[in-house]
């Protein structure tokens, strides 16, 4: 399960027909798609149903959906989206785009969390302090810094950590499960662990590129192709993340996949590039490499990419484990070293990856979705429309409202 995918961030670019093709080739049998679609914020039951129908015609693997809100409407449409079948809600402390990806101020965030709590679902939040980021960006621009260093300088660690604390405090105050959707810092997992120790439903997700790429080598090498929010961190921080993962402080690992066209990732001014990286086709083999390099048991992969996300999104009645009554979703990995070549694979509409040229020790040899072969190790066999929409059981919502 890839817990964080953006299939529709750029119109006329990827869509589900391509995102789920990359997923099948990468051993991913279910994607959870974000609500920030260009030109269509998924913030009502009607929007959820519209996206469900659209994705249903294209998807090659199974899919679940996040919902969100229109800040002008507040929390009024949260309950109807839960009833329509969303698996979680997404908000942001940073305003990436006032229409597509709006900032939710803390007072409204608290209202939303209270509404989400009544549905039995989880509130996931993009964790960057808006005021601090904008002040940092202004300093970077005033200093005339435009190269690879600019992005990390414009989003220093405190921008992330302040937002995380706010998110967890709002969750604690409202009784809502609070989830940070991408933590790039060891200190962030310490904060999450402290809230868990106090008995709060506080979880944190790590992205595969935070576990594999660093600022001083990869951001320098890739420039705009490395730009993501939060940014890549120094190599020492990468190693801290693996230690927290092995200690059980990481709850989910995902991609935050988005396939921006290359013209949006090639500006010499680092801050002018779009933020986000493709990762669906490589997440699993990358994790295997990172784990083997550090002696981390591969059983963590099943926990962080299958069992935990299925529980997190209330999908564990059908997903997350090979047990009677659940879907036979299987990824087969074989010890066949290969070098990532996204253009050659033909499974990405973007045609590039920050991992191109990296040799990985294991490859995806087969992907089965509900027992059917979706990828044979060389070709995606699943046809558009063969993927199913998956949602939490309605009894969860009814039980939580009754409580």
PDB file of C-alpha atoms in Angstrom, residues 109-306:
ATOM      1  CA  UNK A 109      -7.815  22.968  11.944  1.00  0.00           C
ATOM      2  CA  UNK A 110      -9.189  22.320  15.431  1.00  0.00           C
ATOM      3  CA  UNK A 111     -12.765  22.442  14.092  1.00  0.00           C
ATOM      4  CA  UNK A 112     -11.811  20.002  11.354  1.00  0.00           C
ATOM      5  CA  UNK A 113     -10.085  17.628  13.758  1.00  0.00           C
ATOM      6  CA  UNK A 114     -13.170  17.580  15.988  1.00  0.00           C
ATOM      7  CA  UNK A 115     -15.333  16.758  12.978  1.00  0.00           C
ATOM      8  CA  UNK A 116     -12.945  14.038  11.785  1.00  0.00           C
ATOM      9  CA  UNK A 117     -12.856  12.517  15.283  1.00  0.00           C
ATOM     10  CA  UNK A 118     -16.599  11.922  15.059  1.00  0.00           C
ATOM     11  CA  UNK A 119     -16.144   9.852  11.882  1.00  0.00           C
ATOM     12  CA  UNK A 120     -13.621   7.421  13.360  1.00  0.00           C
ATOM     13  CA  UNK A 121     -11.054   8.315  10.692  1.00  0.00           C
ATOM     14  CA  UNK A 122      -7.637   9.995  10.915  1.00  0.00           C
ATOM     15  CA  UNK A 123      -6.555  13.560  10.143  1.00  0.00           C
ATOM     16  CA  UNK A 124      -3.307  13.694   8.171  1.00  0.00           C
ATOM     17  CA  UNK A 125      -1.464  17.003   7.929  1.00  0.00           C
ATOM     18  CA  UNK A 126       1.297  18.508   5.796  1.00  0.00           C
ATOM     19  CA  UNK A 127       3.694  19.712   8.496  1.00  0.00           C
ATOM     20  CA  UNK A 128       5.418  23.025   7.720  1.00  0.00           C
ATOM     21  CA  UNK A 129       4.837  26.274   9.592  1.00  0.00           C
ATOM     22  CA  UNK A 130       3.585  28.759   6.987  1.00  0.00           C
ATOM     23  CA  UNK A 131       4.862  31.944   8.630  1.00  0.00           C
ATOM     24  CA  UNK A 132       8.314  30.517   9.315  1.00  0.00           C
ATOM     25  CA  UNK A 133       8.704  29.107   5.791  1.00  0.00           C
ATOM     26  CA  UNK A 134       7.723  32.385   4.157  1.00  0.00           C
ATOM     27  CA  UNK A 135      10.129  34.359   6.341  1.00  0.00           C
ATOM     28  CA  UNK A 136      12.922  31.913   5.516  1.00  0.00           C
ATOM     29  CA  UNK A 137      12.153  32.043   1.801  1.00  0.00           C
ATOM     30  CA  UNK A 138      12.311  35.840   1.900  1.00  0.00           C
ATOM     31  CA  UNK A 139      15.770  35.685   3.507  1.00  0.00           C
ATOM     32  CA  UNK A 140      17.045  33.243   0.891  1.00  0.00           C
ATOM     33  CA  UNK A 141      15.748  35.383  -1.957  1.00  0.00           C
ATOM     34  CA  UNK A 142      17.155  38.574  -0.412  1.00  0.00           C
ATOM     35  CA  UNK A 143      20.558  36.883  -0.167  1.00  0.00           C
ATOM     36  CA  UNK A 144      20.422  35.966  -3.851  1.00  0.00           C
ATOM     37  CA  UNK A 145      20.803  32.229  -3.220  1.00  0.00           C
ATOM     38  CA  UNK A 146      19.283  30.311  -6.134  1.00  0.00           C
ATOM     39  CA  UNK A 147      21.261  27.039  -6.317  1.00  0.00           C
ATOM     40  CA  UNK A 148      20.537  23.671  -4.682  1.00  0.00           C
ATOM     41  CA  UNK A 149      21.137  25.115  -1.190  1.00  0.00           C
ATOM     42  CA  UNK A 150      18.148  27.452  -1.448  1.00  0.00           C
ATOM     43  CA  UNK A 151      15.426  24.926  -0.713  1.00  0.00           C
ATOM     44  CA  UNK A 152      16.872  23.541   2.516  1.00  0.00           C
ATOM     45  CA  UNK A 153      17.684  27.043   3.743  1.00  0.00           C
ATOM     46  CA  UNK A 154      14.122  28.160   3.012  1.00  0.00           C
ATOM     47  CA  UNK A 155      12.669  25.302   5.092  1.00  0.00           C
ATOM     48  CA  UNK A 156      14.951  24.796   8.120  1.00  0.00           C
ATOM     49  CA  UNK A 157      14.144  22.042  10.645  1.00  0.00           C
ATOM     50  CA  UNK A 158      12.152  24.334  12.941  1.00  0.00           C
ATOM     51  CA  UNK A 159       9.565  24.947  10.212  1.00  0.00           C
ATOM     52  CA  UNK A 160       8.728  21.263  10.359  1.00  0.00           C
ATOM     53  CA  UNK A 161       9.008  20.702  14.106  1.00  0.00           C
ATOM     54  CA  UNK A 162       6.824  23.664  15.114  1.00  0.00           C
ATOM     55  CA  UNK A 163       4.101  22.432  12.781  1.00  0.00           C
ATOM     56  CA  UNK A 164       4.324  18.877  14.134  1.00  0.00           C
ATOM     57  CA  UNK A 165       3.878  20.039  17.716  1.00  0.00           C
ATOM     58  CA  UNK A 166       0.845  22.096  16.737  1.00  0.00           C
ATOM     59  CA  UNK A 167      -0.700  19.153  14.861  1.00  0.00           C
ATOM     60  CA  UNK A 168      -0.292  16.767  17.781  1.00  0.00           C
ATOM     61  CA  UNK A 169      -1.569  19.298  20.322  1.00  0.00           C
ATOM     62  CA  UNK A 170      -4.702  19.868  18.247  1.00  0.00           C
ATOM     63  CA  UNK A 171      -5.158  16.111  18.043  1.00  0.00           C
ATOM     64  CA  UNK A 172      -4.742  15.791  21.810  1.00  0.00           C
ATOM     65  CA  UNK A 173      -7.254  18.574  22.468  1.00  0.00           C
ATOM     66  CA  UNK A 174      -9.917  17.225  20.103  1.00  0.00           C
ATOM     67  CA  UNK A 175      -9.497  13.485  20.554  1.00  0.00           C
ATOM     68  CA  UNK A 176      -8.723  13.064  16.871  1.00  0.00           C
ATOM     69  CA  UNK A 177      -6.027  10.679  15.615  1.00  0.00           C
ATOM     70  CA  UNK A 178      -3.319  13.066  14.356  1.00  0.00           C
ATOM     71  CA  UNK A 179      -0.992  11.957  11.585  1.00  0.00           C
ATOM     72  CA  UNK A 180       2.035  13.802  10.209  1.00  0.00           C
ATOM     73  CA  UNK A 181       2.226  12.781   6.560  1.00  0.00           C
ATOM     74  CA  UNK A 182       5.957  13.321   6.002  1.00  0.00           C
ATOM     75  CA  UNK A 183       8.559  13.699   8.727  1.00  0.00           C
ATOM     76  CA  UNK A 184      12.133  14.193   7.505  1.00  0.00           C
ATOM     77  CA  UNK A 185      13.789  14.709  10.904  1.00  0.00           C
ATOM     78  CA  UNK A 186      14.836  12.399  13.704  1.00  0.00           C
ATOM     79  CA  UNK A 187      13.633  14.963  16.229  1.00  0.00           C
ATOM     80  CA  UNK A 188      10.174  14.755  14.671  1.00  0.00           C
ATOM     81  CA  UNK A 189       9.911  11.054  15.480  1.00  0.00           C
ATOM     82  CA  UNK A 190      11.004  11.807  19.039  1.00  0.00           C
ATOM     83  CA  UNK A 191       8.124  14.286  19.290  1.00  0.00           C
ATOM     84  CA  UNK A 192       5.675  11.738  17.877  1.00  0.00           C
ATOM     85  CA  UNK A 193       6.930   9.079  20.299  1.00  0.00           C
ATOM     86  CA  UNK A 194       6.432  11.416  23.261  1.00  0.00           C
ATOM     87  CA  UNK A 195       2.778  11.963  22.358  1.00  0.00           C
ATOM     88  CA  UNK A 196       2.261   8.219  21.882  1.00  0.00           C
ATOM     89  CA  UNK A 197       3.803   7.615  25.312  1.00  0.00           C
ATOM     90  CA  UNK A 198       1.203   9.982  26.775  1.00  0.00           C
ATOM     91  CA  UNK A 199      -1.551   7.863  25.247  1.00  0.00           C
ATOM     92  CA  UNK A 200      -2.470  10.018  22.259  1.00  0.00           C
ATOM     93  CA  UNK A 201      -3.145   8.692  18.767  1.00  0.00           C
ATOM     94  CA  UNK A 202      -0.116  10.388  17.192  1.00  0.00           C
ATOM     95  CA  UNK A 203       1.523   8.847  14.135  1.00  0.00           C
ATOM     96  CA  UNK A 204       4.230   9.844  11.663  1.00  0.00           C
ATOM     97  CA  UNK A 205       5.005   8.800   8.100  1.00  0.00           C
ATOM     98  CA  UNK A 206       8.390   8.702   6.381  1.00  0.00           C
ATOM     99  CA  UNK A 207       8.882   9.071   2.637  1.00  0.00           C
ATOM    100  CA  UNK A 208      11.183   6.730   0.775  1.00  0.00           C
ATOM    101  CA  UNK A 209      13.281   9.603  -0.570  1.00  0.00           C
ATOM    102  CA  UNK A 210      14.040  10.798   2.963  1.00  0.00           C
ATOM    103  CA  UNK A 211      15.435   7.334   3.672  1.00  0.00           C
ATOM    104  CA  UNK A 212      17.562   7.226   0.503  1.00  0.00           C
ATOM    105  CA  UNK A 213      18.561  10.743  -0.617  1.00  0.00           C
ATOM    106  CA  UNK A 214      20.424  13.538   1.166  1.00  0.00           C
ATOM    107  CA  UNK A 215      20.926  17.254   0.766  1.00  0.00           C
ATOM    108  CA  UNK A 216      24.691  17.562   0.406  1.00  0.00           C
ATOM    109  CA  UNK A 217      25.063  14.885  -2.285  1.00  0.00           C
ATOM    110  CA  UNK A 218      21.725  14.363  -4.014  1.00  0.00           C
ATOM    111  CA  UNK A 219      20.211  17.855  -3.891  1.00  0.00           C
ATOM    112  CA  UNK A 220      23.540  19.186  -5.166  1.00  0.00           C
ATOM    113  CA  UNK A 221      23.551  16.586  -7.977  1.00  0.00           C
ATOM    114  CA  UNK A 222      19.887  16.745  -8.971  1.00  0.00           C
ATOM    115  CA  UNK A 223      18.981  20.394  -8.429  1.00  0.00           C
ATOM    116  CA  UNK A 224      15.279  20.965  -9.140  1.00  0.00           C
ATOM    117  CA  UNK A 225      14.664  17.247  -9.589  1.00  0.00           C
ATOM    118  CA  UNK A 226      15.341  16.825  -5.862  1.00  0.00           C
ATOM    119  CA  UNK A 227      12.931  19.526  -4.665  1.00  0.00           C
ATOM    120  CA  UNK A 228      10.285  18.228  -2.283  1.00  0.00           C
ATOM    121  CA  UNK A 229       8.477  19.561   0.775  1.00  0.00           C
ATOM    122  CA  UNK A 230       9.831  19.187   3.414  1.00  0.00           C
ATOM    123  CA  UNK A 231      13.260  19.210   1.742  1.00  0.00           C
ATOM    124  CA  UNK A 232      15.931  16.534   1.665  1.00  0.00           C
ATOM    125  CA  UNK A 233      18.043  16.673   4.825  1.00  0.00           C
ATOM    126  CA  UNK A 234      21.770  16.057   5.497  1.00  0.00           C
ATOM    127  CA  UNK A 235      23.090  12.480   5.386  1.00  0.00           C
ATOM    128  CA  UNK A 236      23.415  12.387   9.174  1.00  0.00           C
ATOM    129  CA  UNK A 237      19.661  12.993   9.394  1.00  0.00           C
ATOM    130  CA  UNK A 238      18.977  10.166   6.914  1.00  0.00           C
ATOM    131  CA  UNK A 239      20.781   7.743   9.202  1.00  0.00           C
ATOM    132  CA  UNK A 240      18.778   9.000  12.184  1.00  0.00           C
ATOM    133  CA  UNK A 241      15.589   8.140  10.295  1.00  0.00           C
ATOM    134  CA  UNK A 242      16.721   4.560   9.800  1.00  0.00           C
ATOM    135  CA  UNK A 243      17.520   4.267  13.513  1.00  0.00           C
ATOM    136  CA  UNK A 244      14.058   5.549  14.393  1.00  0.00           C
ATOM    137  CA  UNK A 245      12.527   3.141  11.882  1.00  0.00           C
ATOM    138  CA  UNK A 246      14.353   0.185  13.445  1.00  0.00           C
ATOM    139  CA  UNK A 247      13.224   1.382  16.896  1.00  0.00           C
ATOM    140  CA  UNK A 248       9.575   1.317  15.815  1.00  0.00           C
ATOM    141  CA  UNK A 249       9.018   5.077  15.788  1.00  0.00           C
ATOM    142  CA  UNK A 250       8.041   5.259  12.099  1.00  0.00           C
ATOM    143  CA  UNK A 251       4.443   4.227  11.446  1.00  0.00           C
ATOM    144  CA  UNK A 252       4.215   4.233   7.642  1.00  0.00           C
ATOM    145  CA  UNK A 253       6.598   4.481   4.679  1.00  0.00           C
ATOM    146  CA  UNK A 254       5.240   5.916   1.433  1.00  0.00           C
ATOM    147  CA  UNK A 255       6.288   7.885  -1.654  1.00  0.00           C
ATOM    148  CA  UNK A 256       4.290  11.153  -1.796  1.00  0.00           C
ATOM    149  CA  UNK A 257       4.467  10.309  -5.503  1.00  0.00           C
ATOM    150  CA  UNK A 258       3.868  13.013  -8.096  1.00  0.00           C
ATOM    151  CA  UNK A 259       5.003  12.941 -11.727  1.00  0.00           C
ATOM    152  CA  UNK A 260       5.686  16.562 -12.625  1.00  0.00           C
ATOM    153  CA  UNK A 261       6.702  17.081 -16.233  1.00  0.00           C
ATOM    154  CA  UNK A 262      10.415  17.774 -16.524  1.00  0.00           C
ATOM    155  CA  UNK A 263       9.910  21.406 -17.522  1.00  0.00           C
ATOM    156  CA  UNK A 264       8.575  22.011 -13.997  1.00  0.00           C
ATOM    157  CA  UNK A 265      11.698  20.500 -12.405  1.00  0.00           C
ATOM    158  CA  UNK A 266      14.498  22.042 -14.499  1.00  0.00           C
ATOM    159  CA  UNK A 267      14.676  25.706 -13.477  1.00  0.00           C
ATOM    160  CA  UNK A 268      18.134  26.962 -12.452  1.00  0.00           C
ATOM    161  CA  UNK A 269      16.423  28.881  -9.635  1.00  0.00           C
ATOM    162  CA  UNK A 270      15.836  26.078  -7.127  1.00  0.00           C
ATOM    163  CA  UNK A 271      12.786  27.689  -5.534  1.00  0.00           C
ATOM    164  CA  UNK A 272      11.052  28.127  -8.904  1.00  0.00           C
ATOM    165  CA  UNK A 273      10.701  24.368  -9.403  1.00  0.00           C
ATOM    166  CA  UNK A 274       7.619  22.328  -8.510  1.00  0.00           C
ATOM    167  CA  UNK A 275       7.911  20.293  -5.308  1.00  0.00           C
ATOM    168  CA  UNK A 276       7.553  16.528  -5.309  1.00  0.00           C
ATOM    169  CA  UNK A 277       9.124  13.367  -6.709  1.00  0.00           C
ATOM    170  CA  UNK A 278       7.936  10.220  -8.508  1.00  0.00           C
ATOM    171  CA  UNK A 279       8.465   7.020  -6.538  1.00  0.00           C
ATOM    172  CA  UNK A 280       5.793   4.370  -7.087  1.00  0.00           C
ATOM    173  CA  UNK A 281       7.893   2.141  -9.322  1.00  0.00           C
ATOM    174  CA  UNK A 282      10.927   2.136  -7.030  1.00  0.00           C
ATOM    175  CA  UNK A 283       9.693   2.383  -3.415  1.00  0.00           C
ATOM    176  CA  UNK A 284       9.871  -1.315  -2.542  1.00  0.00           C
ATOM    177  CA  UNK A 285      13.276  -2.127  -4.127  1.00  0.00           C
ATOM    178  CA  UNK A 286      14.716   1.055  -2.602  1.00  0.00           C
ATOM    179  CA  UNK A 287      13.543   0.070   0.863  1.00  0.00           C
ATOM    180  CA  UNK A 288      15.084  -3.374   0.447  1.00  0.00           C
ATOM    181  CA  UNK A 289      18.448  -1.829  -0.444  1.00  0.00           C
ATOM    182  CA  UNK A 290      18.345   0.615   2.449  1.00  0.00           C
ATOM    183  CA  UNK A 291      17.343  -2.085   4.909  1.00  0.00           C
ATOM    184  CA  UNK A 292      19.949  -4.609   3.732  1.00  0.00           C
ATOM    185  CA  UNK A 293      22.681  -1.969   3.847  1.00  0.00           C
ATOM    186  CA  UNK A 294      21.893  -1.344   7.535  1.00  0.00           C
ATOM    187  CA  UNK A 295      20.929  -4.797   8.757  1.00  0.00           C
ATOM    188  CA  UNK A 296      17.282  -3.813   9.219  1.00  0.00           C
ATOM    189  CA  UNK A 297      14.969  -6.872   8.982  1.00  0.00           C
ATOM    190  CA  UNK A 298      12.880  -6.901   5.806  1.00  0.00           C
ATOM    191  CA  UNK A 299       9.832  -7.755   7.905  1.00  0.00           C
ATOM    192  CA  UNK A 300       9.670  -4.001   8.582  1.00  0.00           C
ATOM    193  CA  UNK A 301       8.698  -3.568   4.946  1.00  0.00           C
ATOM    194  CA  UNK A 302       5.537  -5.651   5.350  1.00  0.00           C
ATOM    195  CA  UNK A 303       4.669  -3.765   8.528  1.00  0.00           C
ATOM    196  CA  UNK A 304       5.291  -0.217   7.234  1.00  0.00           C
ATOM    197  CA  UNK A 305       3.935  -0.672   3.703  1.00  0.00           C
ATOM    198  CA  UNK A 306       1.097  -3.164   4.243  1.00  0.00           C
TER     199      UNK A 306
END
